[in-house]
Amino acid sequence: MNLIIQGLEINNSDLRDLAKLSQADGIERITGQAFRLTKANVSEGITEHCAQAELDFAFVSPDIKLSDFKLIAMDMDSTLLAIESIDEIADMLNIKAQVAEITQQTMQGKMNFEESLVRRTALLQGLHQDALQRVYDERVKLNPGAEIMLQKAKRAGLKTMVISGGFTFFTERIKAKLGLDFAAANVLDIHDNKLTGQVRGEIIGRQGKAQVLRQVCEALNLKREQVITVGDGANDMDMMSESGVSIAYHAKPIVQNHATYSINYVGLDGITNLFQQN
């Protein structure tokens, strides 16, 4: 197996120690923040060493190429984006803390997503729709490495998709900005230029995300093994189960326990560093 080591700062001594622990036969540089230890073995001590050194690690078959995959599907809030968009909308009404508490309970799997979204959206009733554009213009920012990851994925022939339990107001703009192939999210109900506090249509939650992904895979005639999913919260777990490789990105423990690989320290470009790219 290849042992992929990634971190914001990687000391040569850590690489040597990890190579010894895994009995690797070589160390290859991928980027300044990523190294490949070749012909490595799973062994005790690697998890603990990487945790202490704040390094991400993953055992990956050397035969897997990025181009073997045909679709990467990402959650939006706190995954592709560095914010929770509904929390930032709530900040326009000075109720961010109240809404963020519900968001956290939901991401940890302590509250049903559909119930959570209904409760949070209801608190936004009466907000003028112009506030949504303010949030997009002033608050929305990509997580580190997002654009590099997408460039490499597209170059390798992958389709790109964002699937969000948030709102289409943001996913459609992100799709256009980043040139994504697909986007799916919930629709805010707006009347007389103000949010009614309701969501239009069926809510895309935990099961809805998985359903949307299945529909896209069927349309593209893709097998599960050809899909990479990326998420951070409990409502991403069904979607992640629909893919060959799932990535828990700076995620809650419940999601990390469920995923193929976890990335806790580096940016989204760490995803593409896992796989051979030629």
mmCIF file of C-alpha atoms in Angstrom:
data_model
loop_
_atom_site.group_PDB
_atom_site.id
_atom_site.type_symbol
_atom_site.label_atom_id
_atom_site.label_comp_id
_atom_site.label_asym_id
_atom_site.label_seq_id
_atom_site.Cartn_x
_atom_site.Cartn_y
_atom_site.Cartn_z
ATOM 1 C CA MET A 1 0.000 0.000 0.000
ATOM 2 C CA ASN A 2 0.971 3.634 -0.348
ATOM 3 C CA LEU A 3 0.896 5.519 2.944
ATOM 4 C CA ILE A 4 -0.028 9.115 2.124
ATOM 5 C CA ILE A 5 1.139 11.605 4.763
ATOM 6 C CA GLN A 6 -0.153 15.186 4.655
ATOM 7 C CA GLY A 7 0.203 18.158 6.971
ATOM 8 C CA LEU A 8 0.616 21.901 7.130
ATOM 9 C CA GLU A 9 4.127 21.267 8.445
ATOM 10 C CA ILE A 10 5.863 17.941 7.922
ATOM 11 C CA ASN A 11 9.203 17.291 9.583
ATOM 12 C CA ASN A 12 11.702 14.972 7.942
ATOM 13 C CA SER A 13 12.023 13.161 11.270
ATOM 14 C CA ASP A 14 8.309 12.347 11.224
ATOM 15 C CA LEU A 15 8.566 10.954 7.702
ATOM 16 C CA ARG A 16 11.530 8.790 8.709
ATOM 17 C CA ASP A 17 9.741 7.541 11.824
ATOM 18 C CA LEU A 18 6.581 6.725 9.881
ATOM 19 C CA ALA A 19 8.567 4.983 7.154
ATOM 20 C CA LYS A 20 10.195 2.842 9.835
ATOM 21 C CA LEU A 21 6.889 2.084 11.558
ATOM 22 C CA SER A 22 5.265 1.062 8.279
ATOM 23 C CA GLN A 23 8.361 -0.660 6.872
ATOM 24 C CA ALA A 24 8.024 1.472 3.738
ATOM 25 C CA ASP A 25 10.693 1.117 1.074
ATOM 26 C CA GLY A 26 10.694 4.720 -0.103
ATOM 27 C CA ILE A 27 9.521 8.298 0.426
ATOM 28 C CA GLU A 28 8.205 10.331 -2.515
ATOM 29 C CA ARG A 29 7.213 13.971 -2.456
ATOM 30 C CA ILE A 30 3.774 14.756 -3.909
ATOM 31 C CA THR A 31 3.571 18.431 -2.899
ATOM 32 C CA GLY A 32 5.109 20.559 -0.160
ATOM 33 C CA GLN A 33 2.388 19.292 2.174
ATOM 34 C CA ALA A 34 2.042 15.713 0.958
ATOM 35 C CA PHE A 35 4.348 12.688 0.778
ATOM 36 C CA ARG A 36 3.924 9.112 -0.385
ATOM 37 C CA LEU A 37 5.535 6.264 1.533
ATOM 38 C CA THR A 38 5.698 3.343 -0.887
ATOM 39 C CA LYS A 39 5.125 -0.357 -0.144
ATOM 40 C CA ALA A 40 4.020 0.492 3.388
ATOM 41 C CA ASN A 41 2.357 -1.883 5.834
ATOM 42 C CA VAL A 42 -0.422 -1.111 8.285
ATOM 43 C CA SER A 43 1.097 -1.230 11.763
ATOM 44 C CA GLU A 44 0.551 -0.065 15.309
ATOM 45 C CA GLY A 45 1.741 3.382 16.259
ATOM 46 C CA ILE A 46 0.999 5.165 12.996
ATOM 47 C CA THR A 47 -2.369 6.561 14.104
ATOM 48 C CA GLU A 48 -0.949 7.825 17.404
ATOM 49 C CA HIS A 49 2.177 9.303 15.800
ATOM 50 C CA CYS A 50 0.173 11.180 13.162
ATOM 51 C CA ALA A 51 -2.267 12.501 15.762
ATOM 52 C CA GLN A 52 0.551 13.860 17.891
ATOM 53 C CA ALA A 53 2.279 15.430 14.869
ATOM 54 C CA GLU A 54 -1.034 16.771 13.456
ATOM 55 C CA LEU A 55 -0.650 14.839 10.229
ATOM 56 C CA ASP A 56 -3.298 13.268 8.015
ATOM 57 C CA PHE A 57 -2.592 9.733 6.841
ATOM 58 C CA ALA A 58 -4.229 7.250 4.523
ATOM 59 C CA PHE A 59 -3.335 3.793 3.231
ATOM 60 C CA VAL A 60 -4.217 3.761 -0.454
ATOM 61 C CA SER A 61 -3.704 1.091 -3.082
ATOM 62 C CA PRO A 62 -0.968 2.176 -5.516
ATOM 63 C CA ASP A 63 -3.148 0.941 -8.375
ATOM 64 C CA ILE A 64 -5.874 3.544 -7.814
ATOM 65 C CA LYS A 65 -5.664 6.548 -10.123
ATOM 66 C CA LEU A 66 -7.686 9.734 -9.806
ATOM 67 C CA SER A 67 -8.890 9.128 -13.370
ATOM 68 C CA ASP A 68 -10.465 5.818 -12.255
ATOM 69 C CA PHE A 69 -13.217 7.955 -10.730
ATOM 70 C CA LYS A 70 -15.820 9.778 -12.804
ATOM 71 C CA LEU A 71 -17.643 11.957 -10.243
ATOM 72 C CA ILE A 72 -16.809 13.825 -7.057
ATOM 73 C CA ALA A 73 -19.850 14.916 -5.030
ATOM 74 C CA MET A 74 -19.344 17.381 -2.187
ATOM 75 C CA ASP A 75 -21.373 18.773 0.658
ATOM 76 C CA MET A 76 -21.399 22.590 0.583
ATOM 77 C CA ASP A 77 -21.429 24.123 4.065
ATOM 78 C CA SER A 78 -18.247 23.547 6.089
ATOM 79 C CA THR A 79 -16.979 21.265 3.312
ATOM 80 C CA LEU A 80 -16.659 23.064 -0.003
ATOM 81 C CA LEU A 81 -17.343 26.347 1.809
ATOM 82 C CA ALA A 82 -15.711 27.520 5.025
ATOM 83 C CA ILE A 83 -19.059 28.673 6.447
ATOM 84 C CA GLU A 84 -22.491 27.379 7.407
ATOM 85 C CA SER A 85 -24.609 29.554 5.130
ATOM 86 C CA ILE A 86 -27.806 29.280 7.188
ATOM 87 C CA ASP A 87 -25.919 30.443 10.289
ATOM 88 C CA GLU A 88 -24.662 33.483 8.382
ATOM 89 C CA ILE A 89 -28.173 34.260 7.140
ATOM 90 C CA ALA A 90 -29.334 34.089 10.760
ATOM 91 C CA ASP A 91 -26.623 36.575 11.691
ATOM 92 C CA MET A 92 -28.469 39.138 9.586
ATOM 93 C CA LEU A 93 -31.283 38.829 12.150
ATOM 94 C CA ASN A 94 -28.894 38.712 15.118
ATOM 95 C CA ILE A 95 -29.891 35.117 15.905
ATOM 96 C CA LYS A 96 -26.747 33.339 14.692
ATOM 97 C CA ALA A 97 -25.980 31.675 18.041
ATOM 98 C CA GLN A 98 -29.494 30.267 18.291
ATOM 99 C CA VAL A 99 -29.423 28.816 14.782
ATOM 100 C CA ALA A 100 -25.797 27.644 15.017
ATOM 101 C CA GLU A 101 -26.617 25.576 18.102
ATOM 102 C CA ILE A 102 -29.278 23.687 16.138
ATOM 103 C CA THR A 103 -26.828 23.290 13.237
ATOM 104 C CA GLN A 104 -24.199 21.737 15.505
ATOM 105 C CA GLN A 105 -26.663 19.277 17.049
ATOM 106 C CA THR A 106 -27.697 18.237 13.555
ATOM 107 C CA MET A 107 -24.164 17.763 12.243
ATOM 108 C CA GLN A 108 -23.336 15.618 15.284
ATOM 109 C CA GLY A 109 -26.317 13.396 14.531
ATOM 110 C CA LYS A 110 -28.269 14.461 17.622
ATOM 111 C CA MET A 111 -31.212 15.888 15.668
ATOM 112 C CA ASN A 112 -33.101 14.806 12.570
ATOM 113 C CA PHE A 113 -31.996 16.985 9.656
ATOM 114 C CA GLU A 114 -35.443 17.651 8.220
ATOM 115 C CA GLU A 115 -36.775 18.761 11.612
ATOM 116 C CA SER A 116 -33.666 20.869 12.126
ATOM 117 C CA LEU A 117 -33.980 22.638 8.776
ATOM 118 C CA VAL A 118 -37.661 23.405 9.351
ATOM 119 C CA ARG A 119 -36.868 24.865 12.770
ATOM 120 C CA ARG A 120 -33.938 26.944 11.560
ATOM 121 C CA THR A 121 -35.711 28.206 8.440
ATOM 122 C CA ALA A 122 -38.747 29.242 10.491
ATOM 123 C CA LEU A 123 -36.497 31.548 12.499
ATOM 124 C CA LEU A 124 -35.591 33.414 9.293
ATOM 125 C CA GLN A 125 -39.168 34.512 8.612
ATOM 126 C CA GLY A 126 -39.472 38.143 7.530
ATOM 127 C CA LEU A 127 -35.852 38.563 6.412
ATOM 128 C CA HIS A 128 -35.562 40.537 3.153
ATOM 129 C CA GLN A 129 -34.118 38.466 0.315
ATOM 130 C CA ASP A 130 -31.401 41.075 -0.257
ATOM 131 C CA ALA A 131 -29.738 39.690 2.875
ATOM 132 C CA LEU A 132 -28.998 36.466 0.993
ATOM 133 C CA GLN A 133 -26.907 38.362 -1.550
ATOM 134 C CA ARG A 134 -25.129 40.147 1.297
ATOM 135 C CA VAL A 135 -24.207 36.808 2.833
ATOM 136 C CA TYR A 136 -22.931 35.554 -0.525
ATOM 137 C CA ASP A 137 -20.927 38.715 -1.222
ATOM 138 C CA GLU A 138 -19.534 39.265 2.272
ATOM 139 C CA ARG A 139 -19.375 35.892 4.012
ATOM 140 C CA VAL A 140 -19.009 33.070 1.495
ATOM 141 C CA LYS A 141 -15.472 31.772 1.078
ATOM 142 C CA LEU A 142 -14.082 28.489 -0.161
ATOM 143 C CA ASN A 143 -12.225 26.121 2.090
ATOM 144 C CA PRO A 144 -8.450 25.965 1.457
ATOM 145 C CA GLY A 145 -7.433 23.901 -1.535
ATOM 146 C CA ALA A 146 -10.915 23.829 -3.078
ATOM 147 C CA GLU A 147 -9.956 25.291 -6.440
ATOM 148 C CA ILE A 148 -6.803 23.173 -6.756
ATOM 149 C CA MET A 149 -8.789 20.038 -5.956
ATOM 150 C CA LEU A 150 -11.453 20.877 -8.525
ATOM 151 C CA GLN A 151 -8.879 21.699 -11.206
ATOM 152 C CA LYS A 152 -7.124 18.359 -10.711
ATOM 153 C CA ALA A 153 -10.413 16.456 -10.628
ATOM 154 C CA LYS A 154 -11.619 18.058 -13.845
ATOM 155 C CA ARG A 155 -8.263 17.472 -15.524
ATOM 156 C CA ALA A 156 -8.559 13.789 -14.639
ATOM 157 C CA GLY A 157 -11.990 13.661 -16.276
ATOM 158 C CA LEU A 158 -14.239 13.740 -13.208
ATOM 159 C CA LYS A 159 -17.630 15.436 -13.163
ATOM 160 C CA THR A 160 -18.152 17.714 -10.172
ATOM 161 C CA MET A 161 -21.207 18.176 -7.975
ATOM 162 C CA VAL A 162 -22.343 19.968 -4.842
ATOM 163 C CA ILE A 163 -25.193 18.398 -2.848
ATOM 164 C CA SER A 164 -26.397 20.556 0.004
ATOM 165 C CA GLY A 165 -28.976 20.544 2.740
ATOM 166 C CA GLY A 166 -28.687 24.316 2.438
ATOM 167 C CA PHE A 167 -30.261 26.492 -0.205
ATOM 168 C CA THR A 168 -30.214 26.774 -3.991
ATOM 169 C CA PHE A 169 -29.552 30.510 -3.704
ATOM 170 C CA PHE A 170 -25.975 29.590 -2.768
ATOM 171 C CA THR A 171 -25.444 26.307 -4.623
ATOM 172 C CA GLU A 172 -26.415 27.802 -7.988
ATOM 173 C CA ARG A 173 -23.984 30.684 -7.519
ATOM 174 C CA ILE A 174 -21.213 28.362 -6.379
ATOM 175 C CA LYS A 175 -21.915 26.058 -9.317
ATOM 176 C CA ALA A 176 -21.565 28.963 -11.758
ATOM 177 C CA LYS A 177 -18.489 30.400 -10.052
ATOM 178 C CA LEU A 178 -16.579 27.108 -9.937
ATOM 179 C CA GLY A 179 -17.923 25.567 -13.144
ATOM 180 C CA LEU A 180 -19.476 22.582 -11.398
ATOM 181 C CA ASP A 181 -21.495 20.113 -13.448
ATOM 182 C CA PHE A 182 -24.324 19.526 -10.988
ATOM 183 C CA ALA A 183 -25.881 21.194 -7.934
ATOM 184 C CA ALA A 184 -28.773 20.243 -5.669
ATOM 185 C CA ALA A 185 -30.177 21.950 -2.558
ATOM 186 C CA ASN A 186 -33.349 23.167 -0.875
ATOM 187 C CA VAL A 187 -35.453 26.066 -2.149
ATOM 188 C CA LEU A 188 -36.266 28.943 0.200
ATOM 189 C CA ASP A 189 -39.836 30.177 -0.032
ATOM 190 C CA ILE A 190 -39.908 33.935 -0.720
ATOM 191 C CA HIS A 191 -43.006 36.133 -0.937
ATOM 192 C CA ASP A 192 -43.041 39.905 -1.496
ATOM 193 C CA ASN A 193 -39.207 39.831 -1.389
ATOM 194 C CA LYS A 194 -39.176 38.350 2.122
ATOM 195 C CA LEU A 195 -38.452 34.872 3.447
ATOM 196 C CA THR A 196 -41.635 33.170 4.615
ATOM 197 C CA GLY A 197 -39.753 30.891 6.997
ATOM 198 C CA GLN A 198 -40.567 27.831 4.909
ATOM 199 C CA VAL A 199 -38.818 25.542 2.445
ATOM 200 C CA ARG A 200 -40.497 24.861 -0.896
ATOM 201 C CA GLY A 201 -40.985 21.273 -1.959
ATOM 202 C CA GLU A 202 -39.469 18.127 -0.493
ATOM 203 C CA ILE A 203 -36.523 18.729 1.812
ATOM 204 C CA ILE A 204 -33.133 17.426 0.687
ATOM 205 C CA GLY A 205 -31.774 15.998 3.916
ATOM 206 C CA ARG A 206 -29.772 12.920 4.789
ATOM 207 C CA GLN A 207 -31.766 10.504 2.629
ATOM 208 C CA GLY A 208 -32.433 13.149 -0.012
ATOM 209 C CA LYS A 209 -28.722 13.720 -0.586
ATOM 210 C CA ALA A 210 -28.205 10.020 -1.205
ATOM 211 C CA GLN A 211 -31.186 9.915 -3.539
ATOM 212 C CA VAL A 212 -29.909 12.854 -5.602
ATOM 213 C CA LEU A 213 -26.507 11.217 -5.904
ATOM 214 C CA ARG A 214 -28.068 7.942 -7.058
ATOM 215 C CA GLN A 215 -30.080 9.800 -9.691
ATOM 216 C CA VAL A 216 -26.987 11.529 -11.079
ATOM 217 C CA CYS A 217 -25.044 8.257 -11.098
ATOM 218 C CA GLU A 218 -27.872 6.558 -12.998
ATOM 219 C CA ALA A 219 -27.981 9.408 -15.515
ATOM 220 C CA LEU A 220 -24.222 9.150 -16.053
ATOM 221 C CA ASN A 221 -24.282 5.330 -15.965
ATOM 222 C CA LEU A 222 -21.746 5.244 -13.147
ATOM 223 C CA LYS A 223 -20.956 2.471 -10.721
ATOM 224 C CA ARG A 224 -20.575 3.219 -7.007
ATOM 225 C CA GLU A 225 -16.844 2.484 -7.287
ATOM 226 C CA GLN A 226 -16.432 5.420 -9.678
ATOM 227 C CA VAL A 227 -17.682 8.016 -7.183
ATOM 228 C CA ILE A 228 -15.903 10.055 -4.493
ATOM 229 C CA THR A 229 -18.022 11.804 -1.862
ATOM 230 C CA VAL A 230 -16.926 14.464 0.616
ATOM 231 C CA GLY A 231 -18.793 15.557 3.742
ATOM 232 C CA ASP A 232 -18.475 16.712 7.332
ATOM 233 C CA GLY A 233 -21.808 16.087 9.083
ATOM 234 C CA ALA A 234 -24.126 13.241 9.994
ATOM 235 C CA ASN A 235 -26.544 14.219 7.219
ATOM 236 C CA ASP A 236 -23.802 13.390 4.675
ATOM 237 C CA MET A 237 -23.424 9.781 5.789
ATOM 238 C CA ASP A 238 -26.088 8.204 3.551
ATOM 239 C CA MET A 239 -24.647 10.045 0.553
ATOM 240 C CA MET A 240 -21.165 8.881 1.498
ATOM 241 C CA SER A 241 -22.393 5.276 1.632
ATOM 242 C CA GLU A 242 -23.326 5.555 -2.049
ATOM 243 C CA SER A 243 -19.700 6.004 -3.171
ATOM 244 C CA GLY A 244 -16.614 3.894 -3.637
ATOM 245 C CA VAL A 245 -14.491 6.344 -1.636
ATOM 246 C CA SER A 246 -15.842 8.671 1.038
ATOM 247 C CA ILE A 247 -13.842 11.507 2.577
ATOM 248 C CA ALA A 248 -14.605 12.962 5.999
ATOM 249 C CA TYR A 249 -13.327 16.528 5.678
ATOM 250 C CA HIS A 250 -12.620 18.245 9.026
ATOM 251 C CA ALA A 251 -15.628 16.235 10.102
ATOM 252 C CA LYS A 252 -17.479 15.227 13.232
ATOM 253 C CA PRO A 253 -16.236 11.948 14.828
ATOM 254 C CA ILE A 254 -19.384 10.078 13.793
ATOM 255 C CA VAL A 255 -18.571 10.875 10.147
ATOM 256 C CA GLN A 256 -14.874 10.011 10.439
ATOM 257 C CA ASN A 257 -15.796 6.591 11.812
ATOM 258 C CA HIS A 258 -18.003 6.076 8.763
ATOM 259 C CA ALA A 259 -15.659 7.310 6.006
ATOM 260 C CA THR A 260 -13.001 5.638 3.898
ATOM 261 C CA TYR A 261 -10.489 8.387 4.701
ATOM 262 C CA SER A 262 -10.387 11.413 6.988
ATOM 263 C CA ILE A 263 -8.706 14.757 6.368
ATOM 264 C CA ASN A 264 -8.372 16.865 9.504
ATOM 265 C CA TYR A 265 -5.427 19.182 8.935
ATOM 266 C CA VAL A 266 -4.806 19.979 5.262
ATOM 267 C CA GLY A 267 -7.164 21.539 2.715
ATOM 268 C CA LEU A 268 -9.424 20.000 0.106
ATOM 269 C CA ASP A 269 -6.501 19.491 -2.271
ATOM 270 C CA GLY A 270 -5.511 16.714 0.111
ATOM 271 C CA ILE A 271 -8.225 14.616 -1.515
ATOM 272 C CA THR A 272 -6.593 14.499 -4.922
ATOM 273 C CA ASN A 273 -3.168 13.893 -3.342
ATOM 274 C CA LEU A 274 -4.383 10.493 -2.193
ATOM 275 C CA PHE A 275 -4.437 9.042 -5.700
ATOM 276 C CA GLN A 276 -1.972 8.572 -8.542
ATOM 277 C CA GLN A 277 -2.526 11.301 -11.125
ATOM 278 C CA ASN A 278 -0.968 9.882 -14.260
#
